[in-house]
Short mmCIF file of C-alpha atoms in Angstrom, two decimals:
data_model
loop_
_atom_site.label_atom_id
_atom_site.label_comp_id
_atom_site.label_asym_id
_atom_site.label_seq_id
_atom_site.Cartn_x
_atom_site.Cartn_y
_atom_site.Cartn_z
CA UNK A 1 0.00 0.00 0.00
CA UNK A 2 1.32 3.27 -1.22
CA UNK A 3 0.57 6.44 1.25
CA UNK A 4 1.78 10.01 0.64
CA UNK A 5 4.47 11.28 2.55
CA UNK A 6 5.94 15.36 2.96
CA UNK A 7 8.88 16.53 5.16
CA UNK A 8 8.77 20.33 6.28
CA UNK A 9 12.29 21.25 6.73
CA UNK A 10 14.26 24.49 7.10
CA UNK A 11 15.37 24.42 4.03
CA UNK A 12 13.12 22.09 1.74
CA UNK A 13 9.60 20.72 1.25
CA UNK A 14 10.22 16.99 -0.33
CA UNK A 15 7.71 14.59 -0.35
CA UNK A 16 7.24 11.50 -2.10
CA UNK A 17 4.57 8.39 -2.08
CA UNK A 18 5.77 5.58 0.09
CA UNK A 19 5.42 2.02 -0.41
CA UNK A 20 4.79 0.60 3.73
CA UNK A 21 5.38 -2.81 2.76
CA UNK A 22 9.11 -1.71 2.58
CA UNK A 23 9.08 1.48 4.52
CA UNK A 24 10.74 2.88 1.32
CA UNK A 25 10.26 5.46 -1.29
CA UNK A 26 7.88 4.18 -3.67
CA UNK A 27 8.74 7.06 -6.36
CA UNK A 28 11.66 9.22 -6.58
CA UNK A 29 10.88 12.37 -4.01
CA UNK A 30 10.23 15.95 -5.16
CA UNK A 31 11.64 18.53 -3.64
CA UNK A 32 10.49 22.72 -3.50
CA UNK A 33 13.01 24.86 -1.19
CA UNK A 34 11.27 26.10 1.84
CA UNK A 35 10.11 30.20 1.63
CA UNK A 36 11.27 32.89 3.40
CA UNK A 37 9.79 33.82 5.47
CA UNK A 38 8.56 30.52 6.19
CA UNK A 39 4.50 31.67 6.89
CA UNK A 40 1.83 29.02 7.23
CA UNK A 41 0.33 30.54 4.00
CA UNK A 42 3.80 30.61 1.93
CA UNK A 43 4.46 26.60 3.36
CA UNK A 44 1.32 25.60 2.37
CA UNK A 45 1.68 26.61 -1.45
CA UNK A 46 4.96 23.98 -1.08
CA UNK A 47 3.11 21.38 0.27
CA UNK A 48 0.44 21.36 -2.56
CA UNK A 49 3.50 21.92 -5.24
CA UNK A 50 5.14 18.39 -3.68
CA UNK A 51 1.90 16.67 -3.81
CA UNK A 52 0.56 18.14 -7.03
CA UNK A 53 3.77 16.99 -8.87
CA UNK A 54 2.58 13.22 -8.14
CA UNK A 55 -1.08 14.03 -8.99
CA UNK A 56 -1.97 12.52 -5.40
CA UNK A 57 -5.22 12.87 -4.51
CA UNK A 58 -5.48 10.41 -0.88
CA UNK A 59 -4.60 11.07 2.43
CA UNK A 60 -0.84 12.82 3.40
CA UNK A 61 1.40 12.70 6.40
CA UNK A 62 3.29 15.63 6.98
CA UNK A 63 6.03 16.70 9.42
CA UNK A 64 6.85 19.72 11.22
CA UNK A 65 9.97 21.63 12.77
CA UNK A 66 8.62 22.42 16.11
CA UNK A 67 5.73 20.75 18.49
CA UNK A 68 2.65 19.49 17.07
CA UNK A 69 -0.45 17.97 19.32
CA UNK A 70 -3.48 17.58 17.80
CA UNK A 71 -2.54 18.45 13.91
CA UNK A 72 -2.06 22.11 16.09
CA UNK A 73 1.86 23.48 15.71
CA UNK A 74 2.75 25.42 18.88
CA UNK A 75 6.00 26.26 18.10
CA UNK A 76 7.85 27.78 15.69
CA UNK A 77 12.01 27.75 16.29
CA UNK A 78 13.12 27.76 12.90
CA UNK A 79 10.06 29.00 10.64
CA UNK A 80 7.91 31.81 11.15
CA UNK A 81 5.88 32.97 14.29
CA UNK A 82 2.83 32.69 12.49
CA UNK A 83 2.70 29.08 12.77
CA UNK A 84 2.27 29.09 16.48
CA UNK A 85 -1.57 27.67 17.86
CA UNK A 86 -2.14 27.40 13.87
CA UNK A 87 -4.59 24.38 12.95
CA UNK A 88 -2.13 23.53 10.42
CA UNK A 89 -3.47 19.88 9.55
CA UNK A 90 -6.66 21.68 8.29
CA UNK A 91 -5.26 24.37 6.60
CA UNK A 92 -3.14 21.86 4.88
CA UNK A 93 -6.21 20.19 4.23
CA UNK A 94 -8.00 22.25 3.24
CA UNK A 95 -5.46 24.31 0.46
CA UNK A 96 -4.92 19.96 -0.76
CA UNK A 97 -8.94 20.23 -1.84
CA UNK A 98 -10.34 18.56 1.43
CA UNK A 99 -7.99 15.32 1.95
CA UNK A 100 -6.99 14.13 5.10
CA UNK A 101 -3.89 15.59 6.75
CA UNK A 102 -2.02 13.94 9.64
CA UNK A 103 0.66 16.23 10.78
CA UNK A 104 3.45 15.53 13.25
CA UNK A 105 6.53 16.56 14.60
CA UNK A 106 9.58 16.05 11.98
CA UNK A 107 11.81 14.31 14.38
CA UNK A 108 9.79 11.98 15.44
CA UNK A 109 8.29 10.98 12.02
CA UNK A 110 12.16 10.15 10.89
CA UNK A 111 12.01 7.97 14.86
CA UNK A 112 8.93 5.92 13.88
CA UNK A 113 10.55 5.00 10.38
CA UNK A 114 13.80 4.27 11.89
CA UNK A 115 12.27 2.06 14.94
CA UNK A 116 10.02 0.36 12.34
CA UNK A 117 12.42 -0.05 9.07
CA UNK A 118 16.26 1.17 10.19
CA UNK A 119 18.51 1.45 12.30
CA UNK A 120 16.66 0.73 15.45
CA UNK A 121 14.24 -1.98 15.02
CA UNK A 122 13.70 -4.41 17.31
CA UNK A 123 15.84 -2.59 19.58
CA UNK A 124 15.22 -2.44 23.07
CA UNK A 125 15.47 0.51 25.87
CA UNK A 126 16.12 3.92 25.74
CA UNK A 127 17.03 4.80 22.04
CA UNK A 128 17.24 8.51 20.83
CA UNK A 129 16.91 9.81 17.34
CA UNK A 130 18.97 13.20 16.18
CA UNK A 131 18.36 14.97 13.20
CA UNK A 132 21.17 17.24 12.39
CA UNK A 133 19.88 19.84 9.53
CA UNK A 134 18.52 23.64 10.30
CA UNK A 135 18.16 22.66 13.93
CA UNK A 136 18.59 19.88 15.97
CA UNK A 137 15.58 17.63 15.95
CA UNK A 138 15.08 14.32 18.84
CA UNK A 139 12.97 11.44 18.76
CA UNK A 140 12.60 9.31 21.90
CA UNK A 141 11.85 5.62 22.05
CA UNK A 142 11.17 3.32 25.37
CA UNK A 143 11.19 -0.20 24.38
CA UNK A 144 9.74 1.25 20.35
CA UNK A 145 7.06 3.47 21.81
CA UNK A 146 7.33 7.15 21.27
CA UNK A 147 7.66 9.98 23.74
CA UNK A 148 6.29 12.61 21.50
CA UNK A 149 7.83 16.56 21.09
CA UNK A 150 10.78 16.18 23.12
CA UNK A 151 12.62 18.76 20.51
CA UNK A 152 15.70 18.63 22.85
CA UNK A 153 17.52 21.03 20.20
CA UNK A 154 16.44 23.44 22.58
CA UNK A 155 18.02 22.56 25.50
CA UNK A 156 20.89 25.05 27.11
CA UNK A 157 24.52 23.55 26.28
CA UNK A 158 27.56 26.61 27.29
CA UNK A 159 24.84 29.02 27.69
CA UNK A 160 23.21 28.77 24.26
CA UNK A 161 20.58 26.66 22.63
CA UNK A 162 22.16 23.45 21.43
CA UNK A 163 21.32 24.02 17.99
CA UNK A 164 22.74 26.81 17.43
CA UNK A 165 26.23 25.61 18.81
CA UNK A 166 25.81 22.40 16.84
CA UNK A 167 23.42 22.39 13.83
CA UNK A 168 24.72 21.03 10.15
CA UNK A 169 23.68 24.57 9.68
CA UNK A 170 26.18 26.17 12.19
CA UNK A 171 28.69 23.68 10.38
CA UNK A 172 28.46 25.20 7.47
CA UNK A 173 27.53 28.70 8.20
CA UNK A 174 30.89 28.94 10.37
CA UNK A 175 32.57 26.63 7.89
CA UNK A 176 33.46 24.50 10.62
CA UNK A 177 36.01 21.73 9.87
CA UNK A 178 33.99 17.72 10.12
CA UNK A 179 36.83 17.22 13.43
CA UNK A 180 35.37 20.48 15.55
CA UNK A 181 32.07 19.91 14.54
CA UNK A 182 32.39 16.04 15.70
CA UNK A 183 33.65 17.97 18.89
CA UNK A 184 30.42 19.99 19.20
CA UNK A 185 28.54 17.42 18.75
CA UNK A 186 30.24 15.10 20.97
CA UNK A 187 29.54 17.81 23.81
CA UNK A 188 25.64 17.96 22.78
CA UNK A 189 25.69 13.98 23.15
CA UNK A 190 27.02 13.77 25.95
CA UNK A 191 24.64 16.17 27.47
CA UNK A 192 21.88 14.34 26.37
CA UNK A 193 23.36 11.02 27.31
CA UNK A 194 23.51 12.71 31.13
CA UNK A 195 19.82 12.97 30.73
CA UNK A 196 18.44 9.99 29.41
CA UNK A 197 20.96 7.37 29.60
CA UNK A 198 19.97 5.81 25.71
CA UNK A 199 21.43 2.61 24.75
CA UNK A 200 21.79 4.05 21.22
CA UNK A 201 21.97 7.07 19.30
CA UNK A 202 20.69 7.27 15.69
CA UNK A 203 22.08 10.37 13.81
CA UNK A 204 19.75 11.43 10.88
CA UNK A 205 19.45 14.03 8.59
CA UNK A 206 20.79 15.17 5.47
CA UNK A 207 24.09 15.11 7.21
CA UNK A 208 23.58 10.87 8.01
CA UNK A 209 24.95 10.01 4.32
CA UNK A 210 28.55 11.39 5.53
CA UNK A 211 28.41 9.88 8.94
CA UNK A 212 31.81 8.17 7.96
CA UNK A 213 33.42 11.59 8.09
CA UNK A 214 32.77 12.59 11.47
CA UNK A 215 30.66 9.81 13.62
CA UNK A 216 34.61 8.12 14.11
CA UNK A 217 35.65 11.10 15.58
CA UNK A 218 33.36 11.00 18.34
CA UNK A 219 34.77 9.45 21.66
CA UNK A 220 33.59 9.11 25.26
CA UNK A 221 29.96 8.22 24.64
CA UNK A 222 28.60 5.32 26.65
CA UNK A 223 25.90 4.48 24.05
CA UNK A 224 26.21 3.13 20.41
CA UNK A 225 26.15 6.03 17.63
CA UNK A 226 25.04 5.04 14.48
CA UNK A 227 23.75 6.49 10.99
CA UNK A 228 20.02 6.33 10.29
CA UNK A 229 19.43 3.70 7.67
CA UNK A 230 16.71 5.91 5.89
CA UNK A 231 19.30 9.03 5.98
CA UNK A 232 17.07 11.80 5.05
CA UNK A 233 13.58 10.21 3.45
CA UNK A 234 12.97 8.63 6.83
CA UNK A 235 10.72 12.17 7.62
CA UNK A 236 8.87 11.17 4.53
CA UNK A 237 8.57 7.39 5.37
CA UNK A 238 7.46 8.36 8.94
CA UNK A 239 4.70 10.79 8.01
CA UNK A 240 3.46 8.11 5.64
CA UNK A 241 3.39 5.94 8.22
CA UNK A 242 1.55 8.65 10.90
CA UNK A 243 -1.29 9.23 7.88
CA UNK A 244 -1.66 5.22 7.63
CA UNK A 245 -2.43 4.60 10.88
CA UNK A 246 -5.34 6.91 11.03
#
């Protein structure tokens, strides 16, 4: 069964149907790049441009960057304001002609696919999903059950949000070498690992294909650090997924 997938990101819309059967792409995704200023109105004219391009008429999952209860986003860290307490499953309903929209938080739609298809299925425990992209996304599993909106990109790390110390974003916007970047993010690990003791860390995001370059560098971390499977469609796999099981 084929279900539509989108991932909102800080930089791109891309969206693509998904084939559940193998928690895969089922066509090659389409990408838009995400507006600025990122408005609910400006987003929403991506969204339909990704799903128009497929003719898809059924049903979509899509993520968000920032909390999300109740298809409602109430925050906003790396988009515009005007998201926040915006119904944004029905207005993305709504400007898609009337279909059903199941939105969740981006993180933990690339957490589901991962638990279900990659890197941690059937894994036990504490296991924590990072996206490394605009921000710093986190998914949360206990034994493959979600703790939703944990969005621990926020949390304080030498006085400043953690993403904005150690973002793919800040890599490249400070043209940081892959060795003190692996540093920063061996500090943001660590952190978390002194809060939630996970057995394993999965590192997605567009920044997961080159795990080889600075994953090695990483040292003193208790738990296992690996690349997510799905890199950076498992957004699109887990929204899929999210509209399915509605």
């Amino acid at each position: 069964m084929n279900v539509f997938g989108v991932d909102i990101g800080g930089s791109g819309i891309k969206g693509a149907p998904v084939d559940l059967e193998r928690g895969d792409l089922a066509q090659e995704r389409h990408k838009v790049l995400t507006p600025h200023p990122a408005t609910p109105d400006a987003v929403a004219d991506g969204v339909v441009e990704v799903v128009r391009h497929f003719d898809w008429s059924g049903p979509v999952g899509v993520t968000f960057p920032g909390v999300v209860t109740s298809g409602i986003t109430r925050t906003a860290a790396n988009v515009d304001k005007g998201w926040i307490d915006v119904d944004a499953a029905g207005l993305l309903g709504e400007r898609l002609g009337g279909v059903g929209v199941t939105l969740l938080n981006d993180a933990d739609a690339a957490g589901v696919a991962e638990v279900t298809f990659g890197a941690g299925r059937g894994r036990k425990g504490v296991v924590m999903l990072l996206t490394f992209g605009t921000g710093i996304g986190s998914a949360l599993f206990i034994d493959g059950r979600l703790v939703p909106n944990t969005e621990l990109g926020h949390l304080e790390l030498h006085g400043h949000e953690a993403e904005k110390h150690a973002s793919t974003k800040v890599k490249d916007d400070q043209e940081l070498s892959w060795h003190h970047w692996a540093h920063r993010v061996q500090k943001y690990l660590a952190h978390v690992e002194m809060l939630f003791s996970p057995e394993l860390f999965i590192i997605g995001g567009g920044v997961s294909r080159k795990a080889d370059k600075f994953v090695p560098l990483i040292e003193g971390i208790r738990a296992e650090i690996v690349p997510a499977e799905l890199q950076n469609n498992a957004g699109i796999v887990g929204a899929a997924m999210a509209s399915a099981s509605k």
